[in-house]
mmCIF file of C-alpha atoms in Angstrom:
data_model
loop_
_atom_site.group_PDB
_atom_site.id
_atom_site.type_symbol
_atom_site.label_atom_id
_atom_site.label_comp_id
_atom_site.label_asym_id
_atom_site.label_seq_id
_atom_site.Cartn_x
_atom_site.Cartn_y
_atom_site.Cartn_z
ATOM 1 C CA MET A 25 3.153 15.979 -10.785
ATOM 2 C CA ASP A 26 -0.214 14.810 -12.128
ATOM 3 C CA LEU A 27 -0.546 11.253 -10.847
ATOM 4 C CA MET A 28 -3.090 10.398 -13.514
ATOM 5 C CA ASN A 29 -0.503 11.074 -16.231
ATOM 6 C CA ASP A 30 2.130 8.761 -14.727
ATOM 7 C CA MET A 31 1.011 5.208 -15.462
ATOM 8 C CA SER A 32 3.844 3.493 -17.328
ATOM 9 C CA HIS A 33 5.152 1.692 -14.235
ATOM 10 C CA ARG A 34 1.833 0.104 -13.284
ATOM 11 C CA PRO A 35 1.266 -3.646 -13.738
ATOM 12 C CA TRP A 36 -2.402 -3.099 -14.715
ATOM 13 C CA PRO A 37 -4.645 -0.124 -15.660
ATOM 14 C CA ILE A 38 -6.305 2.001 -12.999
ATOM 15 C CA PRO A 39 -10.039 1.389 -12.359
ATOM 16 C CA SER A 40 -12.509 3.043 -14.719
ATOM 17 C CA LYS A 41 -14.344 4.768 -11.852
ATOM 18 C CA ASN A 42 -13.068 7.929 -10.170
ATOM 19 C CA TRP A 43 -10.726 7.706 -7.216
ATOM 20 C CA ILE A 44 -12.327 8.767 -3.916
ATOM 21 C CA MET A 45 -9.442 9.679 -1.605
ATOM 22 C CA ARG A 46 -5.877 10.964 -1.694
ATOM 23 C CA GLN A 47 -3.334 10.390 1.046
ATOM 24 C CA THR A 48 0.020 12.110 1.434
ATOM 25 C CA TRP A 49 2.730 9.956 3.025
ATOM 26 C CA SER A 50 6.175 11.177 4.113
ATOM 27 C CA HIS A 51 9.387 9.700 5.569
ATOM 28 C CA LEU A 52 8.519 6.069 4.949
ATOM 29 C CA ILE A 53 10.587 3.255 6.413
ATOM 30 C CA PHE A 54 10.240 -0.242 4.916
ATOM 31 C CA ALA A 55 11.776 -3.089 6.959
ATOM 32 C CA HIS A 56 11.493 -6.462 5.199
ATOM 33 C CA TYR A 57 11.921 -9.807 6.986
ATOM 34 C CA PRO A 58 12.000 -13.231 5.273
ATOM 35 C CA ILE A 59 9.691 -15.838 6.773
ATOM 36 C CA PRO A 60 8.581 -19.356 5.791
ATOM 37 C CA ALA A 61 5.220 -19.180 4.010
ATOM 38 C CA GLU A 62 3.752 -22.011 6.090
ATOM 39 C CA LEU A 63 4.099 -19.911 9.250
ATOM 40 C CA LEU A 64 2.016 -17.135 7.677
ATOM 41 C CA ARG A 65 -0.744 -19.382 6.359
ATOM 42 C CA PRO A 66 -2.946 -19.438 9.513
ATOM 43 C CA TYR A 67 -3.225 -15.631 9.396
ATOM 44 C CA ILE A 68 -4.025 -15.231 5.696
ATOM 45 C CA PRO A 69 -7.499 -15.864 4.188
ATOM 46 C CA SER A 70 -7.657 -19.183 2.347
ATOM 47 C CA SER A 71 -8.804 -17.401 -0.830
ATOM 48 C CA LEU A 72 -5.473 -15.552 -1.022
ATOM 49 C CA ILE A 73 -2.227 -17.091 -2.224
ATOM 50 C CA ILE A 74 0.849 -16.129 -0.218
ATOM 51 C CA ASP A 75 3.161 -14.372 -2.659
ATOM 52 C CA THR A 76 6.841 -15.266 -2.483
ATOM 53 C CA TYR A 77 10.092 -13.924 -3.867
ATOM 54 C CA ASN A 78 12.420 -16.719 -4.965
ATOM 55 C CA GLY A 79 10.345 -19.123 -2.886
ATOM 56 C CA THR A 80 10.409 -17.075 0.336
ATOM 57 C CA ALA A 81 7.525 -15.157 1.911
ATOM 58 C CA TRP A 82 8.166 -11.765 3.494
ATOM 59 C CA LEU A 83 6.817 -9.758 6.413
ATOM 60 C CA SER A 84 7.296 -6.007 6.275
ATOM 61 C CA ILE A 85 7.061 -3.281 8.877
ATOM 62 C CA VAL A 86 6.170 0.044 7.278
ATOM 63 C CA ALA A 87 6.374 3.226 9.362
ATOM 64 C CA PHE A 88 5.531 6.659 8.017
ATOM 65 C CA GLN A 89 4.060 10.073 8.670
ATOM 66 C CA MET A 90 0.541 10.596 7.354
ATOM 67 C CA GLU A 91 0.560 14.223 6.230
ATOM 68 C CA GLY A 92 -3.106 14.320 5.250
ATOM 69 C CA ILE A 93 -6.189 12.411 4.082
ATOM 70 C CA TYR A 94 -8.197 14.226 1.431
ATOM 71 C CA PHE A 95 -11.539 13.113 0.052
ATOM 72 C CA ARG A 96 -12.221 13.900 -3.577
ATOM 73 C CA GLY A 97 -13.912 17.272 -3.989
ATOM 74 C CA LEU A 98 -12.848 18.782 -0.645
ATOM 75 C CA ARG A 99 -10.250 21.074 -2.261
ATOM 76 C CA GLY A 100 -7.211 20.102 -0.231
ATOM 77 C CA LEU A 101 -8.904 19.961 3.188
ATOM 78 C CA SER A 102 -7.550 17.022 5.183
ATOM 79 C CA VAL A 103 -10.095 15.190 7.331
ATOM 80 C CA THR A 104 -7.382 14.358 9.883
ATOM 81 C CA PRO A 105 -4.370 16.146 11.372
ATOM 82 C CA LYS A 106 -0.865 14.886 10.635
ATOM 83 C CA PHE A 107 -0.065 11.646 12.476
ATOM 84 C CA PRO A 108 2.433 8.736 12.422
ATOM 85 C CA GLU A 109 1.513 5.146 11.629
ATOM 86 C CA ILE A 110 3.275 1.799 11.731
ATOM 87 C CA ASN A 111 1.921 -1.353 10.137
ATOM 88 C CA VAL A 112 2.759 -4.991 9.555
ATOM 89 C CA ARG A 113 1.980 -6.409 6.134
ATOM 90 C CA THR A 114 2.714 -9.367 3.930
ATOM 91 C CA TYR A 115 2.391 -10.092 0.224
ATOM 92 C CA VAL A 116 -0.398 -12.030 -1.447
ATOM 93 C CA GLN A 117 -2.089 -12.745 -4.764
ATOM 94 C CA PHE A 118 -5.716 -13.179 -5.789
ATOM 95 C CA ASN A 119 -6.427 -14.574 -9.260
ATOM 96 C CA GLY A 120 -2.900 -13.620 -10.276
ATOM 97 C CA LYS A 121 -3.142 -10.030 -8.998
ATOM 98 C CA PRO A 122 -0.393 -9.177 -6.483
ATOM 99 C CA GLY A 123 -1.172 -6.981 -3.497
ATOM 100 C CA VAL A 124 -0.609 -6.553 0.221
ATOM 101 C CA TYR A 125 -2.444 -7.963 3.217
ATOM 102 C CA PHE A 126 -2.186 -6.171 6.565
ATOM 103 C CA LEU A 127 -1.816 -8.090 9.808
ATOM 104 C CA SER A 128 -1.931 -4.944 11.944
ATOM 105 C CA LEU A 129 -1.836 -1.159 11.662
ATOM 106 C CA ASP A 130 -0.941 0.863 14.766
ATOM 107 C CA VAL A 131 -2.078 4.474 14.877
ATOM 108 C CA GLY A 132 -2.931 7.120 17.461
ATOM 109 C CA ASP A 133 -5.413 9.164 15.421
ATOM 110 C CA TRP A 134 -8.961 8.050 16.239
ATOM 111 C CA ALA A 135 -10.548 9.447 13.065
ATOM 112 C CA SER A 136 -8.304 7.506 10.699
ATOM 113 C CA LEU A 137 -8.683 4.404 12.862
ATOM 114 C CA ILE A 138 -12.470 4.517 12.585
ATOM 115 C CA ILE A 139 -12.544 5.454 8.890
ATOM 116 C CA ALA A 140 -10.083 2.807 7.768
ATOM 117 C CA SER A 141 -11.184 -0.031 10.031
ATOM 118 C CA ARG A 142 -14.874 0.322 9.141
ATOM 119 C CA TRP A 143 -14.590 1.377 5.509
ATOM 120 C CA TYR A 144 -11.636 -0.699 4.362
ATOM 121 C CA HIS A 145 -11.972 -3.509 6.939
ATOM 122 C CA LEU A 146 -8.380 -3.084 8.058
ATOM 123 C CA PRO A 147 -7.099 -4.314 11.464
ATOM 124 C CA TYR A 148 -6.218 -0.938 12.974
ATOM 125 C CA GLN A 149 -4.994 -0.883 16.571
ATOM 126 C CA PRO A 150 -4.953 2.119 18.938
ATOM 127 C CA ALA A 151 -1.389 2.973 19.887
ATOM 128 C CA GLN A 152 0.962 5.711 20.962
ATOM 129 C CA VAL A 153 3.185 6.295 17.950
ATOM 130 C CA SER A 154 5.882 8.944 17.618
ATOM 131 C CA PHE A 155 8.001 9.854 14.607
ATOM 132 C CA ILE A 156 10.893 12.185 15.397
ATOM 133 C CA LYS A 157 13.191 13.744 12.805
ATOM 134 C CA GLU A 158 16.713 14.593 13.987
ATOM 135 C CA LYS A 159 18.805 16.222 11.252
ATOM 136 C CA GLN A 160 19.156 13.421 8.672
ATOM 137 C CA SER A 161 17.880 10.576 10.868
ATOM 138 C CA PHE A 162 14.508 9.447 12.187
ATOM 139 C CA LYS A 163 13.345 7.760 15.367
ATOM 140 C CA VAL A 164 10.166 5.690 15.441
ATOM 141 C CA ARG A 165 8.527 4.571 18.680
ATOM 142 C CA SER A 166 5.248 2.720 19.002
ATOM 143 C CA SER A 167 3.432 1.206 21.974
ATOM 144 C CA ARG A 168 0.037 -0.420 21.461
ATOM 145 C CA ARG A 169 -2.633 0.532 23.971
ATOM 146 C CA GLY A 170 -4.057 -2.128 26.284
ATOM 147 C CA THR A 171 -0.973 -4.369 26.146
ATOM 148 C CA LEU A 172 0.833 -3.480 29.382
ATOM 149 C CA LYS A 173 1.063 -7.113 30.521
ATOM 150 C CA HIS A 174 2.566 -8.213 27.204
ATOM 151 C CA PRO A 175 3.753 -4.992 25.514
ATOM 152 C CA ILE A 176 3.555 -4.734 21.741
ATOM 153 C CA GLU A 177 6.204 -2.159 20.899
ATOM 154 C CA PHE A 178 8.605 -0.990 18.256
ATOM 155 C CA TYR A 179 11.646 1.263 18.735
ATOM 156 C CA GLY A 180 13.954 2.055 15.853
ATOM 157 C CA ALA A 181 16.370 4.652 14.494
ATOM 158 C CA PHE A 182 16.965 5.127 10.779
ATOM 159 C CA GLU A 183 19.322 7.219 8.665
ATOM 160 C CA PRO A 184 19.042 7.305 4.847
ATOM 161 C CA LEU A 185 22.456 6.710 3.282
ATOM 162 C CA SER A 186 22.429 6.196 -0.459
ATOM 163 C CA ASP A 187 21.315 8.327 -3.354
ATOM 164 C CA VAL A 188 17.700 7.963 -4.426
ATOM 165 C CA TYR A 189 17.099 5.134 -6.876
ATOM 166 C CA PHE A 190 14.157 3.395 -8.527
ATOM 167 C CA PRO A 191 14.225 -0.378 -7.967
ATOM 168 C CA GLU A 192 14.732 -2.483 -11.053
ATOM 169 C CA LYS A 193 12.121 -5.060 -11.979
ATOM 170 C CA GLU A 194 12.706 -8.609 -10.732
ATOM 171 C CA THR A 195 14.549 -7.326 -7.624
ATOM 172 C CA LEU A 196 13.269 -7.762 -4.071
ATOM 173 C CA ASP A 197 13.200 -3.969 -3.672
ATOM 174 C CA HIS A 198 10.751 -3.717 -6.576
ATOM 175 C CA TRP A 199 8.721 -6.793 -5.630
ATOM 176 C CA ALA A 200 8.105 -5.582 -2.051
ATOM 177 C CA THR A 201 7.272 -1.951 -2.826
ATOM 178 C CA GLU A 202 5.517 -1.823 -6.193
ATOM 179 C CA ARG A 203 2.086 -3.017 -5.039
ATOM 180 C CA TYR A 204 -1.084 -1.379 -6.297
ATOM 181 C CA CYS A 205 -3.892 -2.967 -4.297
ATOM 182 C CA LEU A 206 -4.672 -4.123 -0.793
ATOM 183 C CA PHE A 207 -6.817 -7.046 0.301
ATOM 184 C CA SER A 208 -8.854 -7.253 3.493
ATOM 185 C CA THR A 209 -11.648 -9.265 5.105
ATOM 186 C CA ASP A 210 -14.632 -8.365 7.257
ATOM 187 C CA LYS A 211 -15.957 -10.193 10.319
ATOM 188 C CA ARG A 212 -17.944 -12.538 8.067
ATOM 189 C CA ALA A 213 -14.784 -13.485 6.151
ATOM 190 C CA ASN A 214 -15.874 -11.645 3.001
ATOM 191 C CA LEU A 215 -12.871 -10.687 0.879
ATOM 192 C CA TYR A 216 -12.341 -7.121 -0.391
ATOM 193 C CA CYS A 217 -9.900 -5.383 -2.699
ATOM 194 C CA GLY A 218 -8.900 -1.719 -2.618
ATOM 195 C CA GLU A 219 -7.069 -0.319 -5.646
ATOM 196 C CA ILE A 220 -4.433 2.401 -5.218
ATOM 197 C CA HIS A 221 -2.131 4.433 -7.446
ATOM 198 C CA HIS A 222 1.091 6.384 -6.920
ATOM 199 C CA ILE A 223 4.315 7.085 -8.763
ATOM 200 C CA ALA A 224 7.048 4.460 -8.832
ATOM 201 C CA TRP A 225 8.804 4.337 -5.467
ATOM 202 C CA PRO A 226 11.990 6.469 -5.223
ATOM 203 C CA ILE A 227 13.892 4.810 -2.366
ATOM 204 C CA GLN A 228 17.206 4.911 -0.510
ATOM 205 C CA LYS A 229 19.246 2.441 1.493
ATOM 206 C CA VAL A 230 19.233 2.993 5.249
ATOM 207 C CA LYS A 231 21.463 2.688 8.310
ATOM 208 C CA THR A 232 19.233 0.927 10.823
ATOM 209 C CA GLU A 233 19.140 0.298 14.565
ATOM 210 C CA ILE A 234 16.044 -1.521 15.836
ATOM 211 C CA THR A 235 16.214 -1.899 19.613
ATOM 212 C CA LYS A 236 12.758 -3.322 20.251
ATOM 213 C CA ASN A 237 10.258 -5.107 18.020
ATOM 214 C CA SER A 238 7.359 -7.156 19.357
ATOM 215 C CA LEU A 239 4.944 -6.342 16.513
ATOM 216 C CA PHE A 240 5.070 -9.966 15.331
ATOM 217 C CA THR A 241 4.375 -11.583 18.719
ATOM 218 C CA PRO A 242 0.535 -11.525 18.500
ATOM 219 C CA PHE A 243 0.907 -13.900 15.547
ATOM 220 C CA GLN A 244 3.659 -16.027 17.114
ATOM 221 C CA LEU A 245 5.801 -15.293 14.076
ATOM 222 C CA GLN A 246 9.574 -15.347 14.172
ATOM 223 C CA PRO A 247 11.303 -14.145 10.990
ATOM 224 C CA SER A 248 14.119 -16.229 9.533
ATOM 225 C CA GLU A 249 16.629 -13.407 10.067
ATOM 226 C CA SER A 250 16.819 -10.831 12.856
ATOM 227 C CA GLU A 251 18.266 -8.109 10.611
ATOM 228 C CA PRO A 252 15.770 -6.820 8.024
ATOM 229 C CA ILE A 253 16.381 -5.337 4.603
ATOM 230 C CA VAL A 254 15.458 -1.667 5.038
ATOM 231 C CA HIS A 255 14.561 1.127 2.616
ATOM 232 C CA TYR A 256 13.551 4.764 3.025
ATOM 233 C CA ALA A 257 11.343 6.956 0.839
ATOM 234 C CA LYS A 258 10.949 10.698 1.313
ATOM 235 C CA GLY A 259 7.279 10.566 0.408
ATOM 236 C CA LEU A 260 4.565 10.626 -2.212
ATOM 237 C CA ASP A 261 0.835 11.043 -2.819
ATOM 238 C CA THR A 262 -1.401 7.988 -3.183
ATOM 239 C CA LEU A 263 -4.861 7.770 -4.729
ATOM 240 C CA PHE A 264 -7.453 5.330 -3.380
ATOM 241 C CA TRP A 265 -10.518 3.876 -5.053
ATOM 242 C CA ASN A 266 -13.580 2.625 -3.208
ATOM 243 C CA ILE A 267 -13.158 -0.841 -1.798
ATOM 244 C CA LYS A 268 -14.797 -3.664 -3.746
ATOM 245 C CA ARG A 269 -16.131 -6.974 -2.468
ATOM 246 C CA LEU A 270 -14.734 -9.935 -4.398
#
């Protein structure tokens, strides 16, 4: 599918400049937790508005397999090997534009860690992350490096259950997945925006067993409910534009 010919689902047009990078994501797990917005506020730049769904803010854990990172013009040559990643994100707005803001991104691949943390000013953390496929289910394990005294870990097992569906507008499923930009800050508190594009998310409901999750503890955040709302997506390609200072 030509991504540039599939635009009808987007909330705003793509940037006029050329995209610079394509990423291929597979076997994505989205685990959404409700949380009071006031608990998130200390960790979100003051220039960003915390986005809410029916008055509630949300924290999401997103785990996936990065199949490849391809810079424009390199003819399908990935600059990194395949690797798993697990991140924590929330939902924000800037001047009415909805996007995501990452609190942490755990990854074991050093090249992607350096590229993303320096180029996109994202809070990547070195970790041991594994993503194991067993028939129709998946196991995700993550342990952040340098945290032996107070381990930051995530262990979960997931099995897609339902048929694939596209979330309807105005639903939480749609609100939490259909995001087409990310916001980040540098060490001087400058705010940046990175535009992305992909097809509308085809997702499934999931049978979930999370046995360990301390990804929120560095922020002293405790979600309102222990059981998240979880979705699975088989995968898609995503285009990235160069980051822009706001």
